[in-house]
Amino acid sequence: DIHMTQSPSSLSASVGDRVTITCRASQSINNYLNWYQQKPGKAPKLLIYGVSTLQSGVPSRFSGSGSGTDFSLTISSLQPEDFATYYCQQSYSAPPYTFGQGTKLEIK
Amino acid sequence: EVQLVESGGGLVQPGGSLRLSCAASGLTFSSHWMHWVRQAPGKGLVWVSRINSDGSSTGYADSVKGRFTISRDSAKNTLYLEMNSLRAEDTALYYCARGSQDFWSGMYYFDYWGQGTLVTVSS
């Protein structure tokens, strides 16, 4: 199975900051990499698929990059509604469709 | 309005059984693979199971293989998860999610999620 590792596990930042979350796969996943946002008490929401394609309705301050085994999610200017937990997921070698352990983004 | 609504969760003793349902409305159900994903309290997302569009192919996480069975009824637009021999470590919020594939790139992702149904396994 492919293992996904996110870093950091938690991150404190301020409104307006630029933040980057990284995700590493245990082997190449051929860009089958997705990012989800989850707010407390809510279901996960798809943000980005295929490394860098924004899901419809997702603000352009979110962007994704990377290739092979190393990927990142960047929020260019944090907004209050962006404080949440973010998960990466691989869909290349599945099942299982493995998720990273999550990165909790908190207000500084 | 797009909706996936899970039901059937509850408190069950170790070794017991539950059947979860996920009713779909406002979205295309029958032509999509469907998934179950769970989240233990305070923990991350863990993929559990998937079923293809016509129900002929299924897949499971090793942790539930042989105990859980996924199925679907396209006439009722409903996804199911039959859970047997439940263990304390199965305690979680169970989400159903729709899988979709981008026509151009072939990339696969979960684009719609329900709000989840809570399963608690405890004596």
CSV table of C-alpha atoms in Angstrom, one decimal:
chain,number,residue,atom,x,y,z
A,1,ASP,CA,0.0,0.0,0.0
A,2,ILE,CA,1.1,3.6,-0.6
A,3,HIS,CA,1.7,5.6,2.5
A,4,MET,CA,1.0,9.4,2.5
A,5,THR,CA,2.9,11.6,5.0
A,6,GLN,CA,1.9,15.3,5.5
A,7,SER,CA,3.9,18.0,7.2
A,8,PRO,CA,3.6,19.8,9.4
A,9,SER,CA,0.9,18.0,11.5
A,10,SER,CA,-0.2,21.4,12.8
A,11,LEU,CA,0.5,25.0,11.8
A,12,SER,CA,-0.3,28.4,13.3
A,13,ALA,CA,-0.7,31.3,11.0
A,14,SER,CA,-2.3,34.7,10.8
A,15,VAL,CA,-4.9,36.1,8.4
A,16,GLY,CA,-3.1,37.3,5.3
A,17,ASP,CA,-0.2,34.9,5.7
A,18,ARG,CA,1.0,32.6,2.9
A,19,VAL,CA,1.1,29.0,4.0
A,20,THR,CA,2.3,25.8,2.5
A,21,ILE,CA,1.5,22.2,3.5
A,22,THR,CA,3.5,19.3,2.1
A,23,CYS,CA,2.5,15.8,1.3
A,24,ARG,CA,4.9,12.9,0.5
A,25,ALA,CA,4.0,9.6,-1.0
A,26,SER,CA,5.9,6.4,-0.3
A,27,GLN,CA,6.2,5.8,-4.0
A,28,SER,CA,5.4,7.6,-7.2
A,29,ILE,CA,1.6,8.3,-7.6
A,30,ASN,CA,1.7,9.7,-11.1
A,31,ASN,CA,0.0,13.0,-10.0
A,32,TYR,CA,-3.1,11.2,-8.7
A,33,LEU,CA,-3.0,13.5,-5.7
A,34,ASN,CA,-6.0,15.3,-4.2
A,35,TRP,CA,-6.5,17.8,-1.4
A,36,TYR,CA,-9.5,18.1,0.9
A,37,GLN,CA,-10.5,20.6,3.6
A,38,GLN,CA,-12.4,19.7,6.7
A,39,LYS,CA,-13.9,22.1,9.2
A,40,PRO,CA,-14.9,20.9,12.7
A,41,GLY,CA,-18.1,19.0,12.6
A,42,LYS,CA,-18.3,19.0,8.8
A,43,ALA,CA,-17.7,16.6,6.0
A,44,PRO,CA,-14.5,16.9,4.0
A,45,LYS,CA,-14.6,19.1,0.9
A,46,LEU,CA,-12.7,18.5,-2.3
A,47,LEU,CA,-10.3,21.5,-3.0
A,48,ILE,CA,-7.9,20.2,-5.6
A,49,TYR,CA,-7.5,17.1,-7.7
A,50,GLY,CA,-4.8,15.9,-10.0
A,51,VAL,CA,-2.1,17.9,-8.1
A,52,SER,CA,-3.2,21.3,-9.3
A,53,THR,CA,-6.8,21.4,-10.7
A,54,LEU,CA,-9.1,23.5,-8.5
A,55,GLN,CA,-12.5,22.0,-7.9
A,56,SER,CA,-15.3,24.3,-9.1
A,57,GLY,CA,-16.0,27.1,-6.6
A,58,VAL,CA,-12.7,26.9,-4.8
A,59,PRO,CA,-11.1,30.3,-4.4
A,60,SER,CA,-8.0,31.0,-6.5
A,61,ARG,CA,-5.9,31.6,-3.4
A,62,PHE,CA,-5.6,27.8,-3.1
A,63,SER,CA,-3.0,26.2,-5.4
A,64,GLY,CA,-1.3,22.8,-5.6
A,65,SER,CA,2.0,21.7,-7.1
A,66,GLY,CA,4.4,18.9,-7.2
A,67,SER,CA,5.2,15.7,-9.0
A,68,GLY,CA,6.3,12.1,-8.4
A,69,THR,CA,6.3,11.7,-4.7
A,70,ASP,CA,6.4,15.3,-3.3
A,71,PHE,CA,3.4,17.6,-3.4
A,72,SER,CA,2.3,20.8,-1.7
A,73,LEU,CA,-0.8,22.9,-1.1
A,74,THR,CA,-0.4,26.6,-0.8
A,75,ILE,CA,-2.8,29.2,0.4
A,76,SER,CA,-1.6,32.6,-0.9
A,77,SER,CA,-3.3,34.8,1.6
A,78,LEU,CA,-5.1,33.2,4.5
A,79,GLN,CA,-8.7,34.1,5.1
A,80,PRO,CA,-10.6,33.4,8.4
A,81,GLU,CA,-12.6,30.7,6.7
A,82,ASP,CA,-9.5,28.8,5.8
A,83,PHE,CA,-8.7,27.7,9.3
A,84,ALA,CA,-9.4,23.9,9.1
A,85,THR,CA,-7.7,20.6,8.7
A,86,TYR,CA,-6.3,19.6,5.3
A,87,TYR,CA,-5.8,16.1,4.0
A,88,CYS,CA,-4.0,14.9,0.9
A,89,GLN,CA,-5.1,11.6,-0.8
A,90,GLN,CA,-3.6,9.4,-3.4
A,91,SER,CA,-5.9,7.7,-6.0
A,92,TYR,CA,-3.2,6.1,-8.2
A,93,SER,CA,-2.7,2.7,-6.6
A,94,ALA,CA,-6.0,1.8,-5.1
A,95,PRO,CA,-7.6,0.3,-3.2
A,96,PRO,CA,-6.8,1.6,-0.7
A,97,TYR,CA,-7.3,5.3,-1.5
A,98,THR,CA,-4.9,6.4,1.3
A,99,PHE,CA,-5.1,9.8,3.0
A,100,GLY,CA,-2.3,11.7,4.8
A,101,GLN,CA,-2.7,12.1,8.5
A,102,GLY,CA,-3.9,15.7,8.2
A,103,THR,CA,-2.6,19.1,8.8
A,104,LYS,CA,-4.5,21.3,11.3
A,105,LEU,CA,-4.2,25.0,10.4
A,106,GLU,CA,-4.9,27.2,13.4
A,107,ILE,CA,-5.1,30.9,14.0
A,108,LYS,CA,-2.0,32.4,15.6
B,1,GLU,CA,-29.7,20.3,-4.1
B,2,VAL,CA,-27.0,17.7,-4.0
B,3,GLN,CA,-27.3,15.4,-1.0
B,4,LEU,CA,-25.7,12.2,0.4
B,5,VAL,CA,-27.5,11.3,3.6
B,6,GLU,CA,-26.1,8.6,5.8
B,7,SER,CA,-28.1,6.7,8.4
B,8,GLY,CA,-28.1,3.5,10.4
B,9,GLY,CA,-25.3,4.4,12.9
B,10,GLY,CA,-25.7,3.8,16.6
B,11,LEU,CA,-24.3,2.1,19.7
B,12,VAL,CA,-23.6,-1.6,19.3
B,13,GLN,CA,-21.8,-4.2,21.4
B,14,PRO,CA,-18.5,-5.8,20.4
B,15,GLY,CA,-19.3,-8.6,18.0
B,16,GLY,CA,-22.5,-7.0,16.9
B,17,SER,CA,-23.7,-5.9,13.5
B,18,LEU,CA,-25.0,-2.7,11.9
B,19,ARG,CA,-26.2,-1.7,8.4
B,20,LEU,CA,-25.4,1.8,7.2
B,21,SER,CA,-27.3,3.4,4.4
B,22,CYS,CA,-26.4,6.4,2.2
B,23,ALA,CA,-29.3,7.9,0.2
B,24,ALA,CA,-28.3,10.0,-2.8
B,25,SER,CA,-30.3,12.8,-4.3
B,26,GLY,CA,-29.7,15.7,-6.7
B,27,LEU,CA,-26.6,14.0,-8.2
B,28,THR,CA,-25.8,11.3,-10.6
B,29,PHE,CA,-25.5,8.1,-8.6
B,30,SER,CA,-25.8,5.1,-10.8
B,31,SER,CA,-22.8,5.8,-13.1
B,32,HIS,CA,-20.3,6.5,-10.3
B,33,TRP,CA,-18.3,4.4,-8.0
B,34,MET,CA,-19.1,5.0,-4.4
B,35,HIS,CA,-17.0,4.8,-1.3
B,36,TRP,CA,-17.2,4.6,2.5
B,37,VAL,CA,-14.6,6.6,4.5
B,38,ARG,CA,-14.4,6.6,8.3
B,39,GLN,CA,-13.0,9.0,10.9
B,40,ALA,CA,-12.4,7.9,14.5
B,41,PRO,CA,-13.0,10.6,17.1
B,42,GLY,CA,-10.3,13.2,16.8
B,43,LYS,CA,-8.4,11.2,14.1
B,44,GLY,CA,-7.9,11.4,10.4
B,45,LEU,CA,-9.7,10.1,7.4
B,46,VAL,CA,-9.5,6.4,6.5
B,47,TRP,CA,-10.8,4.8,3.4
B,48,VAL,CA,-13.0,1.7,4.1
B,49,SER,CA,-14.6,0.4,1.0
B,50,ARG,CA,-15.7,1.0,-2.6
B,51,ILE,CA,-18.1,-0.4,-5.1
B,52,ASN,CA,-18.2,0.1,-8.9
B,53,SER,CA,-21.1,1.5,-10.7
B,54,ASP,CA,-23.0,-1.7,-11.4
B,55,GLY,CA,-22.1,-3.3,-8.1
B,56,SER,CA,-20.1,-6.1,-9.7
B,57,SER,CA,-16.8,-5.2,-8.1
B,58,THR,CA,-15.9,-4.2,-4.6
B,59,GLY,CA,-12.8,-3.4,-2.6
B,60,TYR,CA,-12.0,-3.2,1.1
B,61,ALA,CA,-9.4,-1.9,3.5
B,62,ASP,CA,-7.5,-4.8,5.1
B,63,SER,CA,-8.9,-3.8,8.5
B,64,VAL,CA,-12.5,-4.6,7.5
B,65,LYS,CA,-12.0,-7.3,4.9
B,66,GLY,CA,-14.2,-10.3,5.6
B,67,ARG,CA,-16.3,-8.4,8.1
B,68,PHE,CA,-17.9,-5.5,6.1
B,69,THR,CA,-19.9,-5.8,2.9
B,70,ILE,CA,-20.6,-2.9,0.6
B,71,SER,CA,-23.6,-2.9,-1.8
B,72,ARG,CA,-25.8,-0.6,-3.7
B,73,ASP,CA,-29.4,-0.3,-5.0
B,74,SER,CA,-29.4,2.0,-8.0
B,75,ALA,CA,-33.2,1.9,-8.3
B,76,LYS,CA,-33.3,3.5,-4.8
B,77,ASN,CA,-30.1,5.6,-5.3
B,78,THR,CA,-28.8,4.1,-2.1
B,79,LEU,CA,-25.4,2.8,-0.9
B,80,TYR,CA,-25.1,0.3,1.9
B,81,LEU,CA,-22.4,-1.0,4.3
B,82,GLU,CA,-23.2,-4.1,6.2
B,83,MET,CA,-20.9,-4.3,9.2
B,84,ASN,CA,-20.4,-7.5,11.1
B,85,SER,CA,-18.2,-8.7,14.0
B,86,LEU,CA,-17.7,-5.1,15.1
B,87,ARG,CA,-14.8,-4.2,17.2
B,88,ALA,CA,-14.1,-1.2,19.4
B,89,GLU,CA,-11.6,0.1,16.8
B,90,ASP,CA,-14.5,0.4,14.3
B,91,THR,CA,-15.9,3.2,16.4
B,92,ALA,CA,-16.0,6.2,14.0
B,93,LEU,CA,-18.0,8.6,11.9
B,94,TYR,CA,-18.8,6.9,8.7
B,95,TYR,CA,-19.0,9.0,5.5
B,96,CYS,CA,-20.2,8.0,2.1
B,97,ALA,CA,-18.6,9.7,-0.8
B,98,ARG,CA,-19.0,9.7,-4.6
B,99,GLY,CA,-16.0,9.0,-6.7
B,100,SER,CA,-15.5,10.9,-10.0
B,101,GLN,CA,-13.0,10.8,-12.8
B,102,ASP,CA,-11.9,13.8,-14.8
B,103,PHE,CA,-12.7,13.2,-18.4
B,104,TRP,CA,-9.5,14.8,-19.8
B,105,SER,CA,-6.9,13.9,-17.3
B,106,GLY,CA,-8.3,10.6,-15.9
B,107,MET,CA,-7.7,11.9,-12.3
B,108,TYR,CA,-9.9,10.3,-9.7
B,109,TYR,CA,-11.3,12.0,-6.6
B,110,PHE,CA,-14.1,12.1,-4.1
B,111,ASP,CA,-16.3,15.1,-5.1
B,112,TYR,CA,-19.4,14.7,-2.9
B,113,TRP,CA,-19.5,13.6,0.7
B,114,GLY,CA,-22.4,13.0,3.2
B,115,GLN,CA,-22.4,14.4,6.7
B,116,GLY,CA,-21.6,11.0,8.2
B,117,THR,CA,-23.3,8.6,10.7
B,118,LEU,CA,-21.7,7.7,14.0
B,119,VAL,CA,-21.0,4.1,14.9
B,120,THR,CA,-20.0,3.4,18.5
B,121,VAL,CA,-18.8,-0.1,19.4
B,122,SER,CA,-18.8,-0.5,23.2
B,123,SER,CA,-20.1,-2.8,25.9
